[in-house]
Amino acid sequence: MPNEITRIAIIGAGPAGLLLAWALRDAGIDSIVVENRSEDYVLARIRAGVLEQGSVETLTRLGLGDRIASDGMVHNGIYLQADGVRHNVNFNELIGRTVTVYGQQEVVKDLVAAHRDAGSTIYYEATDVSVHDLESSDPRVTFGHGGEQHTITADFIVGADGFHGVCRPSIPFSDITLYDRNYPFAWLGILADVAPSTDELIYALHEDGFAMHSMRSHTVSRLYLQVDPTEDIANWPDERIWETLQTRLAVPGWTLHEGTVTEKSITPMRSFVASRLDYHNLFLVGDAGHIVPPTGAKGLNSAISDVTMLAAGLISHYAGDDGLLSRYGAAALARQWKVQQFSQWMTETLHRHPGDLQTNEFDYRSQLGRIDYVTGSLHAQRSLAEQYTGLPL
Ligand code: RFL
Ligand code: PHB
């Protein structure tokens, strides 16, 4: 029955948990990561694709920037498309900032490799993970691993275990409020073996619904379509997906190149924020504390900004100053609510809203007006640029 002692016990080996363990290790603070899935599963999960400039800077500062520099694609802006007309919004020209297209899967791959080389302790395939004594000065994590029952005693526990994890639900009901919002649409996403047909990401509002063209490399494209949340992927053979993308992304004189679809899935869209990210000796980071719909490309970036703030707080705690750590929850939530309103704005602006015909038609025309306003106003474009490339911590 192994018993271990560490400073920080981290639940979850997604980008948030792995990055926190790495940032702490860099500062000489030991931690143990406990993950319920296998390493292969964690490495194979396909999700986000866009890194804010600040996320790239954080990863680079922590020695994780080599492959981002060689394989990441720096993007100066995005295209906003409405009603068949495509406009470029050039963040670099507007505010001198960029984003980098680099898959979350690659960020995780870099982190797993770095931890492996450094000999970090990460328990994959842990069973029945639970957290205890959060109010005491030595909270514990228990789990099964390799047929044995393990206990880790730590100074702090960090919940980096995503939306469905065990940490947030371990905060007593009476001490936390959950704010959320579900959207009446979902994204059908594909990965395809075909060179991107665009130099920048395209976000398109079409009268049939949203579509977007993203990418993973010079030979792999990532595309999304708005579908009903109850839609069954079986109703979407590849030909139907391409046909719908061709319709929604079309602009005169431009060609969308098609290729072999290697992955497809449907993701519901949700906004969610917990009223607190700290509870005695437990801290929440990333999707464990908040979720955004993917339209603003903010989920992974918020996980990275939480981790940056919490790591700074823990490092100064061990240097004898508790100020930053005591402000972590409030500071991370203040930034998160700004990110939430941006993600909600992008989502509501770019998707077709179901509803009775009259309201729906009004909404659509109003959305076209919003996009027309943004693409015609330098002030509005600067605001979009500032939020898309990442607000300061
Ligand atoms: P994760 O990645 O969900 O990792 C949580 C980890 O915790 C493990 N776990 C547990 N471990 C132990 N015990 C338990 N009881 C556990 N329960 C869960 C899980 O197995 C997992 O390994 O959360 P984290 O680290 O906070 O990272 C958050 C990001 O993954 C997420 O916000 C982004 O992927 C969201 N997102 C995007 N974010 C962006 O910044 N830019 C984007 O372009 C972007 N696009 C997207 C997205 C998410 C998408 N999906 C599929 C939800 C596009 C999509 C389609
Ligand atoms: C992606 O490439 O997966 C991606 C890009 C931008 C988004 C969402 C997802 O807003």
mmCIF file of C-alpha atoms and ligand atoms in Angstrom, residues 11-17 34-37 41-42 45-50 104 129 160-166 187 222 224 267 285-288 294 297-303, ligand 1:
data_model
loop_
_atom_site.group_PDB
_atom_site.id
_atom_site.type_symbol
_atom_site.label_atom_id
_atom_site.label_comp_id
_atom_site.label_asym_id
_atom_site.label_seq_id
_atom_site.Cartn_x
_atom_site.Cartn_y
_atom_site.Cartn_z
ATOM 1 C CA ILE A 11 -5.111 15.338 -10.810
ATOM 2 C CA GLY A 12 -5.237 15.064 -14.610
ATOM 3 C CA ALA A 13 -2.526 14.795 -17.275
ATOM 4 C CA GLY A 14 -4.160 17.014 -19.889
ATOM 5 C CA PRO A 15 -2.341 20.159 -20.991
ATOM 6 C CA ALA A 16 -3.149 21.979 -17.726
ATOM 7 C CA GLY A 17 -1.872 19.254 -15.368
ATOM 8 C CA VAL A 34 -2.421 11.194 -11.336
ATOM 9 C CA GLU A 35 -4.352 10.470 -14.562
ATOM 10 C CA ASN A 36 -7.154 7.983 -15.085
ATOM 11 C CA ARG A 37 -6.524 7.369 -18.803
ATOM 12 C CA TYR A 41 -5.108 7.912 -24.907
ATOM 13 C CA VAL A 42 -3.881 11.267 -23.604
ATOM 14 C CA ARG A 45 -6.851 13.207 -28.023
ATOM 15 C CA ILE A 46 -7.489 15.694 -30.839
ATOM 16 C CA ARG A 47 -8.721 19.089 -29.693
ATOM 17 C CA ALA A 48 -7.630 22.693 -29.882
ATOM 18 C CA GLY A 49 -5.435 24.184 -32.565
ATOM 19 C CA VAL A 50 -4.692 27.828 -31.819
ATOM 20 C CA GLN A 104 -3.066 20.686 -28.570
ATOM 21 C CA VAL A 129 -9.169 8.613 -7.941
ATOM 22 C CA ALA A 160 -6.571 19.735 -13.624
ATOM 23 C CA ASP A 161 -9.029 16.944 -14.356
ATOM 24 C CA GLY A 162 -11.257 18.607 -16.935
ATOM 25 C CA PHE A 163 -14.984 19.210 -16.937
ATOM 26 C CA HIS A 164 -15.891 15.625 -15.918
ATOM 27 C CA GLY A 165 -13.239 15.282 -13.203
ATOM 28 C CA VAL A 166 -13.562 14.541 -9.484
ATOM 29 C CA TRP A 187 -19.675 21.292 -34.123
ATOM 30 C CA ARG A 222 -9.155 20.722 -39.826
ATOM 31 C CA TYR A 224 -15.860 22.291 -38.690
ATOM 32 C CA THR A 267 -18.833 18.215 -29.981
ATOM 33 C CA VAL A 285 -7.210 24.990 -13.362
ATOM 34 C CA GLY A 286 -8.417 24.727 -16.970
ATOM 35 C CA ASP A 287 -11.607 22.911 -17.982
ATOM 36 C CA ALA A 288 -12.142 21.732 -14.373
ATOM 37 C CA PRO A 294 -14.565 26.558 -29.204
ATOM 38 C CA ALA A 297 -10.182 29.266 -29.572
ATOM 39 C CA LYS A 298 -9.842 29.957 -25.868
ATOM 40 C CA GLY A 299 -10.106 26.644 -23.925
ATOM 41 C CA LEU A 300 -6.501 25.504 -24.107
ATOM 42 C CA ASN A 301 -5.261 29.073 -23.798
ATOM 43 C CA SER A 302 -7.278 29.602 -20.608
ATOM 44 C CA ALA A 303 -5.829 26.396 -19.185
HETATM 45 P P1 RFL B 1 -8.462 18.209 -20.363
HETATM 46 O O1 RFL B 1 -7.704 18.307 -21.639
HETATM 47 O O2 RFL B 1 -9.869 17.749 -20.421
HETATM 48 O O3 RFL B 1 -7.612 17.254 -19.416
HETATM 49 C C1 RFL B 1 -8.134 16.749 -18.206
HETATM 50 C C2 RFL B 1 -7.398 15.471 -17.881
HETATM 51 O O4 RFL B 1 -7.895 14.950 -16.649
HETATM 52 C C3 RFL B 1 -8.143 13.550 -16.804
HETATM 53 N N1 RFL B 1 -9.147 13.140 -15.822
HETATM 54 C C4 RFL B 1 -8.850 12.506 -14.673
HETATM 55 N N2 RFL B 1 -7.672 12.102 -14.169
HETATM 56 C C5 RFL B 1 -7.706 11.457 -12.974
HETATM 57 N N3 RFL B 1 -8.852 11.202 -12.303
HETATM 58 C C6 RFL B 1 -10.049 11.587 -12.763
HETATM 59 N N4 RFL B 1 -11.157 11.327 -12.107
HETATM 60 C C7 RFL B 1 -10.076 12.276 -14.013
HETATM 61 N N5 RFL B 1 -11.072 12.790 -14.770
HETATM 62 C C8 RFL B 1 -10.484 13.317 -15.858
HETATM 63 C C9 RFL B 1 -8.592 13.431 -18.253
HETATM 64 O O5 RFL B 1 -8.448 12.089 -18.747
HETATM 65 C C10 RFL B 1 -7.650 14.397 -18.934
HETATM 66 O O6 RFL B 1 -6.423 13.786 -19.296
HETATM 67 O O7 RFL B 1 -8.464 19.589 -19.577
HETATM 68 P P2 RFL B 1 -7.354 20.741 -19.460
HETATM 69 O O8 RFL B 1 -5.999 20.153 -19.210
HETATM 70 O O9 RFL B 1 -7.923 21.736 -18.539
HETATM 71 O O10 RFL B 1 -7.272 21.359 -20.946
HETATM 72 C C11 RFL B 1 -8.370 22.032 -21.510
HETATM 73 C C12 RFL B 1 -8.373 21.841 -23.031
HETATM 74 O O11 RFL B 1 -8.251 20.472 -23.332
HETATM 75 C C13 RFL B 1 -9.648 22.403 -23.679
HETATM 76 O O12 RFL B 1 -10.024 23.616 -23.058
HETATM 77 C C14 RFL B 1 -9.467 22.691 -25.183
HETATM 78 O O13 RFL B 1 -9.246 21.514 -25.904
HETATM 79 C C15 RFL B 1 -10.699 23.407 -25.754
HETATM 80 N N6 RFL B 1 -10.631 23.640 -27.207
HETATM 81 C C16 RFL B 1 -9.871 24.674 -27.733
HETATM 82 N N7 RFL B 1 -9.126 25.453 -26.921
HETATM 83 C C17 RFL B 1 -8.311 26.428 -27.456
HETATM 84 O O14 RFL B 1 -7.638 27.126 -26.691
HETATM 85 N N8 RFL B 1 -8.213 26.649 -28.816
HETATM 86 C C18 RFL B 1 -8.921 25.905 -29.690
HETATM 87 O O15 RFL B 1 -8.750 26.088 -30.888
HETATM 88 C C19 RFL B 1 -9.819 24.898 -29.167
HETATM 89 N N9 RFL B 1 -10.539 24.132 -29.986
HETATM 90 C C20 RFL B 1 -11.323 22.805 -28.082
HETATM 91 C C21 RFL B 1 -11.271 23.093 -29.480
HETATM 92 C C22 RFL B 1 -12.035 21.714 -27.613
HETATM 93 C C23 RFL B 1 -12.702 20.904 -28.503
HETATM 94 N N10 RFL B 1 -13.364 19.784 -27.952
HETATM 95 C C24 RFL B 1 -13.309 18.482 -28.495
HETATM 96 C C25 RFL B 1 -13.930 19.874 -26.634
HETATM 97 C C26 RFL B 1 -11.939 22.304 -30.377
HETATM 98 C C27 RFL B 1 -12.679 21.221 -29.900
HETATM 99 C C28 RFL B 1 -13.429 20.434 -30.931
#
